[in-house]
Amino acid sequence: MNVSRNSKQFFTTQLVDWHHTANDRSLPWKQEKDPYKIWLSEIILQQTRALQGLPYYLKFTEAYPTVKALAKAKDEDAFRLWQGLGYYNRCKNMLATARIIAGELKGKFPQTYEGLLELKGIGPYTAAAIASFAFGRHNAVVDGNVYRVLSRYFGIDSPIDSTEGKKEFAGLAQELLYKNDSAAYNQAIMDLGATVCTPASPKCSDCPLQKHCTAYKQELTTLLPVKVKKTAVSTRYFHYVLLTSGDKLWIRKRTESDIWQNLYEPYLVEHTHSLDVTTLAAHPSYKALKLKAVPEYEGSLKQRLTHRIIETRFFNAPVKKGTQLPELQGEWVPVSALKNYGFPKTIVSFLEKKLYF
Ligand code: SF4
């Protein structure tokens, strides 16, 4: 890449100017100086779009207005508020970090990029965001929006998911940072990527960088940024057997290191492909229940995660009075109390349809 100093200066100046005159992206965490709220918003927004994350941010800041309040939260309550956002490890790490900050660090966030990086669940992007927005430090943020704007404007085709590419973009972002107001610059580049230099159909005619933008001049916007890895999407097939007895449903907590860790679910039979009533009834995990009745098909739902599709089928299996189930690691919960438990989004949708919620 051979970029003139003028082109870099133009980039920074135009960007900051656009931020002060035309950037009308309004989100409640913008202008925020409280490191707790910045951190919370950044954790919620990892792998989540701003509009989807917004109600979660509002719910969390209302329930837990300070890091000390979050540290005192019961895991169950926090997971329930998180329900629907996915990637539950984020919530788990967030609670662990809140407890370290409230305890060992006496409620104070570290004020440097390096200090923030030492905390669990805080990576380079979040550390730079907190350091610059809360403490005015000169650390450039690099997220998907920043990669896109930089690769297009400067015409860089180094893969953004390669070690070399990451280093190159991080170095350039740091070099371009407007030191008089790092927070404004960081906000500006992220907002420009989110609202103008969008992944599909960027609004180049509204862009303050158009005059010197390489991708615009050379018609490369659809080719940049470049990624090396194409992520394979695999499908998992979950069959939920709804064991019911009177007004109670049997559920268990997913404790394994897998998707939906710490959330609840009915009795699960996972298989390499989809099962129907007959093949499910013959499956060893179903047979282990020693139920006399054949399961009844209730419906199916599909959920797409980043690298995975979860195909879920639900089956009814009422347990007759006096039936001896094998010892199961779970609990019988009255249907009216199910709303007090955290479930994955797919299960919530199904239970809602069944009017359990
Ligand atoms: S001119 Fe178009 S491609 Fe270039 S930075 Fe602006 S929106 Fe992105």
Tab-separated table of C-alpha atoms and ligand atoms in Angstrom:
chain	number	residue	atom	x	y	z
A	1	MET	CA	0.000	0.000	0.000
A	2	ASN	CA	1.346	3.370	-0.938
A	3	VAL	CA	-0.742	6.060	0.633
A	4	SER	CA	0.205	9.704	0.625
A	5	ARG	CA	0.312	11.722	3.794
A	6	ASN	CA	-2.294	14.047	2.263
A	7	SER	CA	-4.678	11.196	1.712
A	8	LYS	CA	-4.308	10.125	5.359
A	9	GLN	CA	-4.779	13.677	6.594
A	10	PHE	CA	-7.849	14.068	4.408
A	11	PHE	CA	-9.254	10.839	5.845
A	12	THR	CA	-8.921	11.891	9.485
A	13	THR	CA	-10.023	15.479	9.004
A	14	GLN	CA	-13.045	14.614	6.896
A	15	LEU	CA	-14.108	11.873	9.230
A	16	VAL	CA	-14.023	14.016	12.366
A	17	ASP	CA	-15.711	16.890	10.536
A	18	TRP	CA	-18.473	14.566	9.300
A	19	HIS	CA	-18.938	13.344	12.870
A	20	HIS	CA	-19.552	16.861	14.150
A	21	THR	CA	-21.753	18.025	11.286
A	22	ALA	CA	-23.610	15.094	9.745
A	23	ASN	CA	-23.339	11.998	11.929
A	24	ASP	CA	-26.855	11.564	13.287
A	25	ARG	CA	-26.585	7.967	14.456
A	26	SER	CA	-28.179	8.075	17.864
A	27	LEU	CA	-27.638	5.332	20.416
A	28	PRO	CA	-27.925	5.685	24.207
A	29	TRP	CA	-24.330	4.606	24.881
A	30	LYS	CA	-22.857	7.260	22.587
A	31	GLN	CA	-21.145	10.116	24.483
A	32	GLU	CA	-21.155	7.803	27.499
A	33	LYS	CA	-18.185	8.313	29.819
A	34	ASP	CA	-19.014	5.688	32.419
A	35	PRO	CA	-16.635	2.748	31.722
A	36	TYR	CA	-19.210	0.282	33.100
A	37	LYS	CA	-21.884	1.334	30.606
A	38	ILE	CA	-19.413	1.454	27.714
A	39	TRP	CA	-18.190	-2.023	28.628
A	40	LEU	CA	-21.740	-3.338	28.940
A	41	SER	CA	-22.728	-1.939	25.536
A	42	GLU	CA	-19.614	-3.369	23.881
A	43	ILE	CA	-20.171	-6.847	25.354
A	44	ILE	CA	-23.817	-6.798	24.244
A	45	LEU	CA	-22.890	-5.602	20.751
A	46	GLN	CA	-20.310	-8.335	20.085
A	47	GLN	CA	-21.915	-10.449	17.351
A	48	THR	CA	-25.175	-8.507	17.789
A	49	ARG	CA	-26.578	-5.651	15.725
A	50	ALA	CA	-27.062	-2.327	17.505
A	51	LEU	CA	-30.848	-2.288	17.157
A	52	GLN	CA	-31.154	-5.830	18.460
A	53	GLY	CA	-28.779	-5.080	21.360
A	54	LEU	CA	-30.467	-1.817	22.380
A	55	PRO	CA	-33.337	-3.268	24.489
A	56	TYR	CA	-30.839	-5.538	26.277
A	57	TYR	CA	-28.601	-2.591	27.094
A	58	LEU	CA	-31.595	-0.723	28.522
A	59	LYS	CA	-32.762	-3.739	30.539
A	60	PHE	CA	-29.295	-4.362	32.002
A	61	THR	CA	-28.579	-0.744	32.897
A	62	GLU	CA	-31.970	-0.500	34.576
A	63	ALA	CA	-31.591	-3.739	36.552
A	64	TYR	CA	-27.884	-3.227	37.303
A	65	PRO	CA	-26.978	0.477	37.105
A	66	THR	CA	-23.422	-0.041	38.371
A	67	VAL	CA	-20.732	-2.671	38.074
A	68	LYS	CA	-21.177	-3.409	41.788
A	69	ALA	CA	-24.884	-4.080	41.248
A	70	LEU	CA	-24.084	-6.432	38.365
A	71	ALA	CA	-21.485	-8.206	40.483
A	72	LYS	CA	-24.162	-8.942	43.071
A	73	ALA	CA	-26.650	-10.284	40.488
A	74	LYS	CA	-27.712	-13.905	40.712
A	75	ASP	CA	-26.416	-15.830	37.680
A	76	GLU	CA	-29.940	-17.031	36.920
A	77	ASP	CA	-31.351	-13.500	36.837
A	78	ALA	CA	-28.603	-12.191	34.545
A	79	PHE	CA	-28.961	-15.154	32.183
A	80	ARG	CA	-32.687	-14.582	32.027
A	81	LEU	CA	-32.160	-10.936	31.023
A	82	TRP	CA	-29.617	-12.105	28.433
A	83	GLN	CA	-32.094	-14.603	26.976
A	84	GLY	CA	-32.377	-14.250	23.196
A	85	LEU	CA	-28.961	-12.637	22.646
A	86	GLY	CA	-27.113	-15.938	22.202
A	87	TYR	CA	-23.404	-16.573	22.856
A	88	TYR	CA	-24.063	-17.101	26.547
A	89	ASN	CA	-20.357	-17.235	27.327
A	90	ARG	CA	-20.411	-13.473	26.932
A	91	CYS	CA	-22.832	-13.204	29.845
A	92	LYS	CA	-20.821	-15.670	31.928
A	93	ASN	CA	-17.557	-13.780	31.332
A	94	MET	CA	-19.312	-10.476	31.950
A	95	LEU	CA	-20.465	-11.619	35.405
A	96	ALA	CA	-17.014	-12.997	36.253
A	97	THR	CA	-15.370	-9.729	35.228
A	98	ALA	CA	-17.929	-7.599	37.087
A	99	ARG	CA	-17.121	-9.571	40.262
A	100	ILE	CA	-13.370	-9.065	39.823
A	101	ILE	CA	-13.841	-5.329	39.267
A	102	ALA	CA	-16.252	-4.977	42.200
A	103	GLY	CA	-14.019	-7.070	44.485
A	104	GLU	CA	-10.285	-7.034	43.733
A	105	LEU	CA	-10.393	-3.689	41.905
A	106	LYS	CA	-12.741	-2.042	44.426
A	107	GLY	CA	-15.289	-1.083	41.780
A	108	LYS	CA	-12.826	0.766	39.533
A	109	PHE	CA	-12.095	-0.190	35.930
A	110	PRO	CA	-8.422	-0.135	34.889
A	111	GLN	CA	-7.776	3.123	33.049
A	112	THR	CA	-5.320	1.875	30.446
A	113	TYR	CA	-5.674	-0.284	27.346
A	114	GLU	CA	-3.160	-2.793	28.734
A	115	GLY	CA	-4.866	-2.957	32.143
A	116	LEU	CA	-8.281	-3.478	30.553
A	117	LEU	CA	-6.940	-6.261	28.317
A	118	GLU	CA	-6.098	-8.306	31.404
A	119	LEU	CA	-9.775	-8.685	32.268
A	120	LYS	CA	-11.668	-11.773	31.132
A	121	GLY	CA	-13.843	-11.239	28.067
A	122	ILE	CA	-12.181	-7.905	27.174
A	123	GLY	CA	-10.291	-8.109	23.893
A	124	PRO	CA	-8.366	-5.430	21.958
A	125	TYR	CA	-11.509	-3.831	20.512
A	126	THR	CA	-13.382	-3.457	23.817
A	127	ALA	CA	-10.217	-2.370	25.648
A	128	ALA	CA	-9.609	0.381	23.053
A	129	ALA	CA	-13.261	1.491	23.195
A	130	ILE	CA	-13.285	1.819	26.999
A	131	ALA	CA	-9.806	3.400	27.110
A	132	SER	CA	-10.706	6.067	24.559
A	133	PHE	CA	-14.380	6.746	25.337
A	134	ALA	CA	-14.133	6.687	29.142
A	135	PHE	CA	-10.562	7.785	29.777
A	136	GLY	CA	-9.611	9.750	26.638
A	137	ARG	CA	-6.673	7.437	25.873
A	138	HIS	CA	-5.172	7.368	22.400
A	139	ASN	CA	-6.191	3.867	21.369
A	140	ALA	CA	-7.838	3.231	18.006
A	141	VAL	CA	-10.720	0.776	17.859
A	142	VAL	CA	-10.692	-1.834	15.115
A	143	ASP	CA	-13.963	-3.665	14.515
A	144	GLY	CA	-15.735	-4.918	11.384
A	145	ASN	CA	-16.814	-1.386	10.462
A	146	VAL	CA	-13.278	-0.062	10.771
A	147	TYR	CA	-11.830	-2.888	8.638
A	148	ARG	CA	-14.368	-2.132	5.935
A	149	VAL	CA	-13.834	1.637	5.841
A	150	LEU	CA	-10.026	1.359	5.899
A	151	SER	CA	-9.768	-1.435	3.347
A	152	ARG	CA	-12.042	0.395	0.910
A	153	TYR	CA	-10.676	3.898	1.345
A	154	PHE	CA	-7.030	2.834	1.130
A	155	GLY	CA	-7.665	-0.063	-1.282
A	156	ILE	CA	-6.057	-2.641	1.031
A	157	ASP	CA	-6.655	-6.243	0.033
A	158	SER	CA	-4.788	-7.922	2.923
A	159	PRO	CA	-7.230	-10.436	4.446
A	160	ILE	CA	-8.795	-8.972	7.573
A	161	ASP	CA	-8.832	-12.420	9.216
A	162	SER	CA	-5.114	-13.090	8.720
A	163	THR	CA	-2.504	-12.302	11.378
A	164	GLU	CA	-0.611	-10.043	8.978
A	165	GLY	CA	-3.783	-8.286	7.854
A	166	LYS	CA	-4.904	-7.663	11.419
A	167	LYS	CA	-1.529	-6.169	12.263
A	168	GLU	CA	-1.552	-3.948	9.200
A	169	PHE	CA	-5.050	-2.597	9.869
A	170	ALA	CA	-4.383	-2.092	13.588
A	171	GLY	CA	-1.193	-0.140	12.782
A	172	LEU	CA	-2.945	2.028	10.205
A	173	ALA	CA	-5.930	2.697	12.487
A	174	GLN	CA	-3.571	3.805	15.241
A	175	GLU	CA	-1.648	6.059	12.848
A	176	LEU	CA	-4.841	7.737	11.635
A	177	LEU	CA	-6.225	8.398	15.127
A	178	TYR	CA	-7.096	12.032	15.788
A	179	LYS	CA	-5.137	12.642	18.968
A	180	ASN	CA	-7.022	15.825	19.940
A	181	ASP	CA	-10.183	13.797	20.343
A	182	SER	CA	-9.671	10.038	20.095
A	183	ALA	CA	-13.203	9.305	21.271
A	184	ALA	CA	-14.799	11.404	18.509
A	185	TYR	CA	-12.565	9.808	15.872
A	186	ASN	CA	-13.313	6.257	17.056
A	187	GLN	CA	-17.028	6.948	17.167
A	188	ALA	CA	-16.917	8.554	13.726
A	189	ILE	CA	-15.216	5.674	11.928
A	190	MET	CA	-17.504	3.075	13.509
A	191	ASP	CA	-20.614	5.102	12.676
A	192	LEU	CA	-19.493	5.779	9.116
A	193	GLY	CA	-19.003	2.035	8.620
A	194	ALA	CA	-22.395	1.263	10.156
A	195	THR	CA	-24.431	3.888	8.306
A	196	VAL	CA	-22.607	4.963	5.111
A	197	CYS	CA	-19.846	2.513	4.169
A	198	THR	CA	-22.152	-0.448	4.751
A	199	PRO	CA	-21.267	-4.028	3.711
A	200	ALA	CA	-23.773	-4.064	0.834
A	201	SER	CA	-24.645	-0.985	-1.258
A	202	PRO	CA	-22.461	1.615	0.471
A	203	LYS	CA	-23.817	5.159	0.165
A	204	CYS	CA	-20.768	6.579	-1.582
A	205	SER	CA	-22.656	9.650	-2.787
A	206	ASP	CA	-23.197	10.680	0.870
A	207	CYS	CA	-19.688	9.790	1.984
A	208	PRO	CA	-17.278	12.491	3.142
A	209	LEU	CA	-14.329	10.302	2.021
A	210	GLN	CA	-15.458	9.765	-1.556
A	211	LYS	CA	-12.999	12.213	-3.171
A	212	HIS	CA	-9.943	10.088	-2.315
A	213	CYS	CA	-11.550	6.699	-1.789
A	214	THR	CA	-9.711	3.984	-3.728
A	215	ALA	CA	-12.607	1.514	-3.777
A	216	TYR	CA	-14.975	4.185	-5.078
A	217	LYS	CA	-12.609	5.385	-7.788
A	218	GLN	CA	-11.659	1.882	-8.916
A	219	GLU	CA	-15.103	0.297	-8.425
A	220	LEU	CA	-13.832	-2.152	-5.809
A	221	THR	CA	-16.467	-1.718	-3.115
A	222	THR	CA	-17.944	-5.191	-3.655
A	223	LEU	CA	-14.473	-6.796	-3.506
A	224	LEU	CA	-13.255	-5.182	-0.280
A	225	PRO	CA	-12.581	-6.083	2.454
A	226	VAL	CA	-11.065	-9.498	1.736
A	227	LYS	CA	-11.369	-12.562	3.982
A	228	VAL	CA	-9.389	-15.801	3.626
A	229	LYS	CA	-11.529	-18.177	5.560
A	230	LYS	CA	-14.958	-19.163	4.450
A	231	THR	CA	-16.721	-20.447	7.526
A	232	ALA	CA	-18.378	-23.798	7.039
A	233	VAL	CA	-21.904	-23.902	8.398
A	234	SER	CA	-22.899	-27.213	9.942
A	235	THR	CA	-26.310	-28.373	11.109
A	236	ARG	CA	-27.151	-29.977	14.454
A	237	TYR	CA	-30.371	-31.854	15.004
A	238	PHE	CA	-31.980	-31.478	18.421
A	239	HIS	CA	-35.074	-33.460	19.398
A	240	TYR	CA	-36.733	-32.223	22.558
A	241	VAL	CA	-38.930	-34.692	24.400
A	242	LEU	CA	-41.398	-32.751	26.541
A	243	LEU	CA	-41.788	-34.955	29.591
A	244	THR	CA	-44.879	-33.706	31.372
A	245	SER	CA	-46.529	-34.894	34.532
A	246	GLY	CA	-49.656	-33.066	35.681
A	247	ASP	CA	-48.826	-29.385	35.331
A	248	LYS	CA	-45.072	-29.970	35.487
A	249	LEU	CA	-42.418	-30.109	32.783
A	250	TRP	CA	-39.061	-31.820	33.237
A	251	ILE	CA	-36.092	-29.560	32.435
A	252	ARG	CA	-32.348	-29.595	33.039
A	253	LYS	CA	-29.517	-27.094	33.000
A	254	ARG	CA	-27.000	-27.342	30.134
A	255	THR	CA	-23.750	-27.428	32.052
A	256	GLU	CA	-21.460	-28.777	29.299
A	257	SER	CA	-19.077	-26.511	27.431
A	258	ASP	CA	-21.277	-26.173	24.375
A	259	ILE	CA	-23.808	-23.743	22.929
A	260	TRP	CA	-26.436	-22.496	25.374
A	261	GLN	CA	-24.287	-23.275	28.394
A	262	ASN	CA	-26.117	-22.532	31.686
A	263	LEU	CA	-29.512	-22.331	30.012
A	264	TYR	CA	-32.328	-24.818	30.573
A	265	GLU	CA	-33.863	-27.318	28.181
A	266	PRO	CA	-36.317	-30.245	28.139
A	267	TYR	CA	-35.042	-33.802	27.649
A	268	LEU	CA	-32.712	-33.756	24.614
A	269	VAL	CA	-32.001	-36.414	22.037
A	270	GLU	CA	-29.356	-35.179	19.622
A	271	HIS	CA	-28.730	-37.134	16.461
A	272	THR	CA	-26.738	-36.793	13.232
A	273	HIS	CA	-29.921	-36.206	11.261
A	274	SER	CA	-33.561	-35.430	11.832
A	275	LEU	CA	-35.722	-38.116	13.492
A	276	ASP	CA	-39.445	-38.722	13.133
A	277	VAL	CA	-41.762	-40.247	15.717
A	278	THR	CA	-40.813	-43.839	14.870
A	279	THR	CA	-37.057	-43.363	14.614
A	280	LEU	CA	-37.032	-41.240	17.769
A	281	ALA	CA	-38.950	-43.935	19.676
A	282	ALA	CA	-36.256	-46.434	18.619
A	283	HIS	CA	-33.364	-44.141	19.588
A	284	PRO	CA	-31.325	-45.418	22.600
A	285	SER	CA	-31.669	-42.080	24.451
A	286	TYR	CA	-35.452	-42.210	24.141
A	287	LYS	CA	-35.598	-45.907	24.985
A	288	ALA	CA	-33.541	-45.177	28.130
A	289	LEU	CA	-36.584	-43.303	29.453
A	290	LYS	CA	-38.509	-46.601	29.491
A	291	LEU	CA	-41.726	-44.844	28.516
A	292	LYS	CA	-44.476	-47.045	27.183
A	293	ALA	CA	-45.966	-44.305	25.001
A	294	VAL	CA	-44.680	-43.329	21.571
A	295	PRO	CA	-43.769	-39.616	21.416
A	296	GLU	CA	-46.144	-37.260	19.618
A	297	TYR	CA	-44.680	-34.758	17.139
A	298	GLU	CA	-45.469	-31.176	18.173
A	299	GLY	CA	-43.598	-28.954	15.760
A	300	SER	CA	-40.163	-27.805	14.618
A	301	LEU	CA	-38.090	-24.627	14.560
A	302	LYS	CA	-34.829	-23.648	12.935
A	303	GLN	CA	-32.274	-21.286	14.433
A	304	ARG	CA	-29.256	-19.993	12.582
A	305	LEU	CA	-26.177	-19.199	14.676
A	306	THR	CA	-22.953	-17.832	13.153
A	307	HIS	CA	-21.394	-21.161	12.183
A	308	ARG	CA	-24.277	-23.463	12.776
A	309	ILE	CA	-27.881	-24.195	12.098
A	310	ILE	CA	-29.872	-25.812	14.888
A	311	GLU	CA	-32.854	-27.768	13.670
A	312	THR	CA	-35.113	-28.451	16.583
A	313	ARG	CA	-38.080	-30.777	16.749
A	314	PHE	CA	-40.392	-31.010	19.736
A	315	PHE	CA	-42.239	-34.135	20.865
A	316	ASN	CA	-44.812	-34.599	23.563
A	317	ALA	CA	-44.346	-37.476	25.994
A	318	PRO	CA	-46.727	-37.309	28.966
A	319	VAL	CA	-45.475	-39.452	31.837
A	320	LYS	CA	-48.298	-41.525	33.275
A	321	LYS	CA	-48.795	-41.562	37.047
A	322	GLY	CA	-46.721	-44.289	38.647
A	323	THR	CA	-44.216	-44.533	35.740
A	324	GLN	CA	-40.704	-44.951	37.097
A	325	LEU	CA	-38.333	-42.774	35.092
A	326	PRO	CA	-34.617	-43.561	35.281
A	327	GLU	CA	-32.581	-41.218	37.443
A	328	LEU	CA	-32.331	-37.977	35.448
A	329	GLN	CA	-30.195	-34.947	36.292
A	330	GLY	CA	-32.860	-32.296	36.172
A	331	GLU	CA	-36.007	-31.042	37.842
A	332	TRP	CA	-39.787	-31.006	37.481
A	333	VAL	CA	-40.980	-27.430	37.248
A	334	PRO	CA	-44.595	-26.191	37.321
A	335	VAL	CA	-45.450	-24.693	33.941
A	336	SER	CA	-46.381	-21.403	35.632
A	337	ALA	CA	-42.811	-21.110	36.977
A	338	LEU	CA	-41.003	-21.753	33.675
A	339	LYS	CA	-40.687	-18.028	33.019
A	340	ASN	CA	-38.260	-17.845	35.942
A	341	TYR	CA	-35.737	-19.999	34.055
A	342	GLY	CA	-33.425	-18.971	31.216
A	343	PHE	CA	-34.028	-20.918	27.988
A	344	PRO	CA	-32.475	-20.641	24.514
A	345	LYS	CA	-34.471	-18.505	22.085
A	346	THR	CA	-35.763	-21.495	20.102
A	347	ILE	CA	-37.200	-23.151	23.193
A	348	VAL	CA	-38.745	-19.895	24.390
A	349	SER	CA	-40.468	-19.475	20.999
A	350	PHE	CA	-41.865	-22.971	21.222
A	351	LEU	CA	-42.983	-22.680	24.848
A	352	GLU	CA	-44.651	-19.366	24.022
A	353	LYS	CA	-46.586	-21.022	21.222
A	354	LYS	CA	-47.687	-23.712	23.661
A	355	LEU	CA	-48.813	-20.875	25.950
A	356	TYR	CA	-46.443	-22.033	28.675
A	357	PHE	CA	-45.145	-18.459	28.975
B	1	SF4	S1	-16.695	6.346	-0.796
B	1	SF4	FE1	-17.948	4.549	-0.620
B	1	SF4	S2	-16.528	2.843	-0.412
B	1	SF4	FE2	-15.387	4.710	-0.059
B	1	SF4	S3	-15.380	4.924	2.165
B	1	SF4	FE3	-17.095	6.097	1.360
B	1	SF4	S4	-18.859	4.736	1.400
B	1	SF4	FE4	-17.002	3.478	1.651
